[in-house]
Amino acid sequence: IALGPQGRPVVAWSEKPSSGSLDIHFRMYADAPPVPTTLSQVEFGSSAVIPLGEIVPASSVMAKATVESGTPIIPLCFLQIEARPVDDSFDGTPTGESGIGLSGDETGALIVTPVPGGWHWRARAAISASVFSPWVSFGGNAEADPDFIVPTPPAPPPGGSSSGRKCSAGTGGSG
């Protein structure tokens, strides 16, 4: 297996017909893999599922899905995700991806959310940098509705001290 034009996988094989000449055949697999299935979102570093539209306890979420290559010739594939604040439209640029895994396995990609607010995400399966499935949105909700919400961090207390303790300089020494 090799990558041909536009990164599409190519398989080559040879046959020796009765004429004694060697025929070499190539087949390019241009078909995209099927869309990912069983999409879920879980807390990063945990297996706790985040229900649709819920507030997350951290600013990182793991997007999970089952991905398939779509062909037994190419048993490896990976997950790409695109996550955006709900006020931003999707533009087709992946914002994260999983490592390479076996077709039919569940895999995950980290969603890093640098700003608080509502977020939505979608996923696609890929077998190379340029061969991938159509995007499929998580949750089945409207794109304007959040798949999860990153809370605004609390403001620091007045005075900049979070412990409530006061420091004072003491005098020491003897006599």
PDB file of C-alpha atoms in Angstrom:
ATOM      1  CA  ILE A   1       0.000   0.000   0.000  1.00  0.00           C
ATOM      2  CA  ALA A   2       1.256   3.468  -0.871  1.00  0.00           C
ATOM      3  CA  LEU A   3      -0.229   6.923  -1.196  1.00  0.00           C
ATOM      4  CA  GLY A   4      -0.929   8.071  -4.725  1.00  0.00           C
ATOM      5  CA  PRO A   5      -2.256  11.360  -6.116  1.00  0.00           C
ATOM      6  CA  GLN A   6      -3.898  13.592  -3.505  1.00  0.00           C
ATOM      7  CA  GLY A   7      -2.894  11.165  -0.744  1.00  0.00           C
ATOM      8  CA  ARG A   8      -5.279   8.446  -1.852  1.00  0.00           C
ATOM      9  CA  PRO A   9      -4.201   4.901  -0.969  1.00  0.00           C
ATOM     10  CA  VAL A  10      -2.940   2.744  -3.852  1.00  0.00           C
ATOM     11  CA  VAL A  11      -2.515  -1.023  -3.829  1.00  0.00           C
ATOM     12  CA  ALA A  12      -0.318  -2.771  -6.392  1.00  0.00           C
ATOM     13  CA  TRP A  13      -0.135  -6.471  -7.263  1.00  0.00           C
ATOM     14  CA  SER A  14       1.296  -8.532 -10.071  1.00  0.00           C
ATOM     15  CA  GLU A  15       0.037 -11.439 -12.090  1.00  0.00           C
ATOM     16  CA  LYS A  16       1.918 -13.701 -14.472  1.00  0.00           C
ATOM     17  CA  PRO A  17      -0.468 -14.781 -17.202  1.00  0.00           C
ATOM     18  CA  SER A  18       0.225 -17.804 -19.399  1.00  0.00           C
ATOM     19  CA  SER A  19       1.909 -15.579 -22.023  1.00  0.00           C
ATOM     20  CA  GLY A  20       4.927 -15.283 -19.726  1.00  0.00           C
ATOM     21  CA  SER A  21       4.805 -11.483 -19.440  1.00  0.00           C
ATOM     22  CA  LEU A  22       4.378  -9.829 -16.078  1.00  0.00           C
ATOM     23  CA  ASP A  23       1.311  -7.653 -15.667  1.00  0.00           C
ATOM     24  CA  ILE A  24       1.279  -5.136 -12.816  1.00  0.00           C
ATOM     25  CA  HIS A  25      -2.069  -3.805 -11.656  1.00  0.00           C
ATOM     26  CA  PHE A  26      -2.846  -0.747  -9.556  1.00  0.00           C
ATOM     27  CA  ARG A  27      -6.041   0.156  -7.834  1.00  0.00           C
ATOM     28  CA  MET A  28      -6.649   3.506  -6.240  1.00  0.00           C
ATOM     29  CA  TYR A  29      -9.054   3.579  -3.325  1.00  0.00           C
ATOM     30  CA  ALA A  30     -10.800   6.902  -3.670  1.00  0.00           C
ATOM     31  CA  ASP A  31     -13.803   6.015  -1.552  1.00  0.00           C
ATOM     32  CA  ALA A  32     -14.092   7.919   1.692  1.00  0.00           C
ATOM     33  CA  PRO A  33     -14.457   5.938   4.899  1.00  0.00           C
ATOM     34  CA  PRO A  34     -17.888   5.812   6.543  1.00  0.00           C
ATOM     35  CA  VAL A  35     -18.811   8.511   9.051  1.00  0.00           C
ATOM     36  CA  PRO A  36     -17.842   7.881  12.678  1.00  0.00           C
ATOM     37  CA  THR A  37     -20.457   6.240  14.884  1.00  0.00           C
ATOM     38  CA  THR A  38     -21.233   6.163  18.618  1.00  0.00           C
ATOM     39  CA  LEU A  39     -20.025   9.713  19.218  1.00  0.00           C
ATOM     40  CA  SER A  40     -19.674  10.676  22.880  1.00  0.00           C
ATOM     41  CA  GLN A  41     -18.020  13.321  25.015  1.00  0.00           C
ATOM     42  CA  VAL A  42     -16.288  12.495  28.282  1.00  0.00           C
ATOM     43  CA  GLU A  43     -14.332  14.367  30.937  1.00  0.00           C
ATOM     44  CA  PHE A  44     -10.640  14.456  30.082  1.00  0.00           C
ATOM     45  CA  GLY A  45      -8.724  11.961  32.214  1.00  0.00           C
ATOM     46  CA  SER A  46     -11.942  10.190  33.203  1.00  0.00           C
ATOM     47  CA  SER A  47     -14.590   7.982  31.708  1.00  0.00           C
ATOM     48  CA  ALA A  48     -17.435  10.165  32.994  1.00  0.00           C
ATOM     49  CA  VAL A  49     -19.816  10.941  30.140  1.00  0.00           C
ATOM     50  CA  ILE A  50     -20.771  14.593  29.724  1.00  0.00           C
ATOM     51  CA  PRO A  51     -24.491  14.845  28.903  1.00  0.00           C
ATOM     52  CA  LEU A  52     -25.503  17.068  26.000  1.00  0.00           C
ATOM     53  CA  GLY A  53     -25.536  20.750  26.972  1.00  0.00           C
ATOM     54  CA  GLU A  54     -23.993  20.243  30.425  1.00  0.00           C
ATOM     55  CA  ILE A  55     -21.376  22.350  32.179  1.00  0.00           C
ATOM     56  CA  VAL A  56     -17.958  20.672  32.182  1.00  0.00           C
ATOM     57  CA  PRO A  57     -15.694  20.751  35.228  1.00  0.00           C
ATOM     58  CA  ALA A  58     -12.502  21.408  33.228  1.00  0.00           C
ATOM     59  CA  SER A  59     -11.519  23.212  30.054  1.00  0.00           C
ATOM     60  CA  SER A  60     -10.676  19.994  28.188  1.00  0.00           C
ATOM     61  CA  VAL A  61     -13.114  17.408  26.855  1.00  0.00           C
ATOM     62  CA  MET A  62     -12.385  14.102  25.125  1.00  0.00           C
ATOM     63  CA  ALA A  63     -14.440  13.505  21.963  1.00  0.00           C
ATOM     64  CA  LYS A  64     -14.859   9.777  21.294  1.00  0.00           C
ATOM     65  CA  ALA A  65     -16.169   7.821  18.328  1.00  0.00           C
ATOM     66  CA  THR A  66     -15.883   4.517  16.540  1.00  0.00           C
ATOM     67  CA  VAL A  67     -14.101   4.926  13.206  1.00  0.00           C
ATOM     68  CA  GLU A  68     -13.762   2.559  10.263  1.00  0.00           C
ATOM     69  CA  SER A  69     -11.581   2.677   7.183  1.00  0.00           C
ATOM     70  CA  GLY A  70     -14.279   1.384   4.854  1.00  0.00           C
ATOM     71  CA  THR A  71     -12.009  -1.220   3.241  1.00  0.00           C
ATOM     72  CA  PRO A  72     -10.259  -4.342   4.536  1.00  0.00           C
ATOM     73  CA  ILE A  73      -7.185  -3.432   2.469  1.00  0.00           C
ATOM     74  CA  ILE A  74      -6.547  -0.428   4.735  1.00  0.00           C
ATOM     75  CA  PRO A  75      -7.101  -1.502   8.339  1.00  0.00           C
ATOM     76  CA  LEU A  76      -5.945   1.761   9.925  1.00  0.00           C
ATOM     77  CA  CYS A  77      -7.791   5.024  10.381  1.00  0.00           C
ATOM     78  CA  PHE A  78      -8.097   7.962  12.759  1.00  0.00           C
ATOM     79  CA  LEU A  79     -10.605  10.486  14.073  1.00  0.00           C
ATOM     80  CA  GLN A  80     -10.578  14.198  13.264  1.00  0.00           C
ATOM     81  CA  ILE A  81     -12.682  16.683  15.191  1.00  0.00           C
ATOM     82  CA  GLU A  82     -13.641  20.297  14.716  1.00  0.00           C
ATOM     83  CA  ALA A  83     -14.718  22.141  17.871  1.00  0.00           C
ATOM     84  CA  ARG A  84     -15.826  25.766  17.940  1.00  0.00           C
ATOM     85  CA  PRO A  85     -17.666  28.147  20.259  1.00  0.00           C
ATOM     86  CA  VAL A  86     -21.355  28.031  19.306  1.00  0.00           C
ATOM     87  CA  ASP A  87     -21.118  31.625  18.036  1.00  0.00           C
ATOM     88  CA  ASP A  88     -18.544  30.484  15.435  1.00  0.00           C
ATOM     89  CA  SER A  89     -19.501  28.515  12.344  1.00  0.00           C
ATOM     90  CA  PHE A  90     -17.663  25.354  11.377  1.00  0.00           C
ATOM     91  CA  ASP A  91     -15.187  25.959   8.555  1.00  0.00           C
ATOM     92  CA  GLY A  92     -13.968  22.405   7.857  1.00  0.00           C
ATOM     93  CA  THR A  93     -10.594  22.813   9.581  1.00  0.00           C
ATOM     94  CA  PRO A  94      -9.870  20.042  12.096  1.00  0.00           C
ATOM     95  CA  THR A  95      -8.957  21.327  15.568  1.00  0.00           C
ATOM     96  CA  GLY A  96      -7.802  17.944  16.865  1.00  0.00           C
ATOM     97  CA  GLU A  97      -7.254  14.341  15.912  1.00  0.00           C
ATOM     98  CA  SER A  98      -6.688  10.965  17.479  1.00  0.00           C
ATOM     99  CA  GLY A  99      -3.758   8.688  16.990  1.00  0.00           C
ATOM    100  CA  ILE A 100      -3.981   6.012  14.320  1.00  0.00           C
ATOM    101  CA  GLY A 101      -6.056   3.000  15.313  1.00  0.00           C
ATOM    102  CA  LEU A 102      -7.557  -0.154  13.904  1.00  0.00           C
ATOM    103  CA  SER A 103     -10.705   0.090  11.845  1.00  0.00           C
ATOM    104  CA  GLY A 104     -13.746  -0.524  14.030  1.00  0.00           C
ATOM    105  CA  ASP A 105     -12.106   0.613  17.275  1.00  0.00           C
ATOM    106  CA  GLU A 106     -13.230   3.462  19.488  1.00  0.00           C
ATOM    107  CA  THR A 107     -10.761   6.333  19.518  1.00  0.00           C
ATOM    108  CA  GLY A 108     -10.675   9.793  21.023  1.00  0.00           C
ATOM    109  CA  ALA A 109      -9.402  13.296  20.310  1.00  0.00           C
ATOM    110  CA  LEU A 110      -8.876  16.060  22.832  1.00  0.00           C
ATOM    111  CA  ILE A 111     -10.997  19.194  22.595  1.00  0.00           C
ATOM    112  CA  VAL A 112      -9.108  22.083  24.197  1.00  0.00           C
ATOM    113  CA  THR A 113     -11.417  24.974  25.001  1.00  0.00           C
ATOM    114  CA  PRO A 114      -9.449  28.140  25.698  1.00  0.00           C
ATOM    115  CA  VAL A 115     -12.501  30.367  26.167  1.00  0.00           C
ATOM    116  CA  PRO A 116     -15.556  29.919  28.388  1.00  0.00           C
ATOM    117  CA  GLY A 117     -19.020  29.551  26.929  1.00  0.00           C
ATOM    118  CA  GLY A 118     -21.008  27.074  24.871  1.00  0.00           C
ATOM    119  CA  TRP A 119     -19.154  24.760  22.479  1.00  0.00           C
ATOM    120  CA  HIS A 120     -20.222  22.435  19.682  1.00  0.00           C
ATOM    121  CA  TRP A 121     -18.213  19.826  17.805  1.00  0.00           C
ATOM    122  CA  ARG A 122     -18.290  17.410  14.922  1.00  0.00           C
ATOM    123  CA  ALA A 123     -16.152  14.496  13.769  1.00  0.00           C
ATOM    124  CA  ARG A 124     -15.021  12.597  10.694  1.00  0.00           C
ATOM    125  CA  ALA A 125     -13.057   9.402  10.036  1.00  0.00           C
ATOM    126  CA  ALA A 126      -9.846   9.634   8.007  1.00  0.00           C
ATOM    127  CA  ILE A 127      -7.478   7.149   6.377  1.00  0.00           C
ATOM    128  CA  SER A 128      -4.951   9.781   5.215  1.00  0.00           C
ATOM    129  CA  ALA A 129      -4.507  13.534   5.298  1.00  0.00           C
ATOM    130  CA  SER A 130      -6.809  13.901   2.291  1.00  0.00           C
ATOM    131  CA  VAL A 131      -9.189  10.913   2.389  1.00  0.00           C
ATOM    132  CA  PHE A 132     -11.914  11.270   4.964  1.00  0.00           C
ATOM    133  CA  SER A 133     -15.619  10.823   5.592  1.00  0.00           C
ATOM    134  CA  PRO A 134     -18.153  13.623   5.634  1.00  0.00           C
ATOM    135  CA  TRP A 135     -18.443  15.475   8.944  1.00  0.00           C
ATOM    136  CA  VAL A 136     -21.063  14.282  11.422  1.00  0.00           C
ATOM    137  CA  SER A 137     -22.202  16.590  14.231  1.00  0.00           C
ATOM    138  CA  PHE A 138     -22.349  15.408  17.815  1.00  0.00           C
ATOM    139  CA  GLY A 139     -25.588  15.409  19.768  1.00  0.00           C
ATOM    140  CA  GLY A 140     -28.284  15.853  17.145  1.00  0.00           C
ATOM    141  CA  ASN A 141     -29.090  19.297  18.564  1.00  0.00           C
ATOM    142  CA  ALA A 142     -29.187  22.587  16.651  1.00  0.00           C
ATOM    143  CA  GLU A 143     -25.713  23.966  15.848  1.00  0.00           C
ATOM    144  CA  ALA A 144     -26.606  27.105  17.838  1.00  0.00           C
ATOM    145  CA  ASP A 145     -27.141  24.949  20.960  1.00  0.00           C
ATOM    146  CA  PRO A 146     -24.067  23.938  22.964  1.00  0.00           C
ATOM    147  CA  ASP A 147     -22.868  20.360  23.155  1.00  0.00           C
ATOM    148  CA  PHE A 148     -21.134  21.338  26.407  1.00  0.00           C
ATOM    149  CA  ILE A 149     -20.485  24.538  28.359  1.00  0.00           C
ATOM    150  CA  VAL A 150     -17.171  25.736  29.778  1.00  0.00           C
ATOM    151  CA  PRO A 151     -17.879  27.885  32.855  1.00  0.00           C
ATOM    152  CA  THR A 152     -16.379  31.312  33.377  1.00  0.00           C
ATOM    153  CA  PRO A 153     -13.671  31.023  36.035  1.00  0.00           C
ATOM    154  CA  PRO A 154     -14.473  32.758  39.310  1.00  0.00           C
ATOM    155  CA  ALA A 155     -13.046  36.236  39.788  1.00  0.00           C
ATOM    156  CA  PRO A 156     -10.143  36.509  42.219  1.00  0.00           C
ATOM    157  CA  PRO A 157     -11.107  37.886  45.609  1.00  0.00           C
ATOM    158  CA  PRO A 158     -10.483  41.574  46.339  1.00  0.00           C
ATOM    159  CA  GLY A 159      -6.958  42.305  47.415  1.00  0.00           C
ATOM    160  CA  GLY A 160      -5.480  39.459  45.402  1.00  0.00           C
ATOM    161  CA  SER A 161      -5.202  37.009  48.315  1.00  0.00           C
ATOM    162  CA  SER A 162      -7.135  33.809  48.099  1.00  0.00           C
ATOM    163  CA  SER A 163      -6.275  32.417  51.530  1.00  0.00           C
ATOM    164  CA  GLY A 164      -7.868  35.074  53.701  1.00  0.00           C
ATOM    165  CA  ARG A 165      -4.770  35.059  55.908  1.00  0.00           C
ATOM    166  CA  LYS A 166      -2.850  38.187  56.699  1.00  0.00           C
ATOM    167  CA  CYS A 167       0.891  38.285  56.968  1.00  0.00           C
ATOM    168  CA  SER A 168       2.555  40.509  59.487  1.00  0.00           C
ATOM    169  CA  ALA A 169       6.156  41.069  60.206  1.00  0.00           C
ATOM    170  CA  GLY A 170       7.145  40.224  63.760  1.00  0.00           C
ATOM    171  CA  THR A 171      10.002  41.365  65.858  1.00  0.00           C
ATOM    172  CA  GLY A 172      12.260  38.897  67.386  1.00  0.00           C
ATOM    173  CA  GLY A 173      15.357  38.691  69.426  1.00  0.00           C
ATOM    174  CA  SER A 174      16.170  38.756  73.048  1.00  0.00           C
ATOM    175  CA  GLY A 175      17.085  41.296  75.525  1.00  0.00           C
TER     176      GLY A 175
END
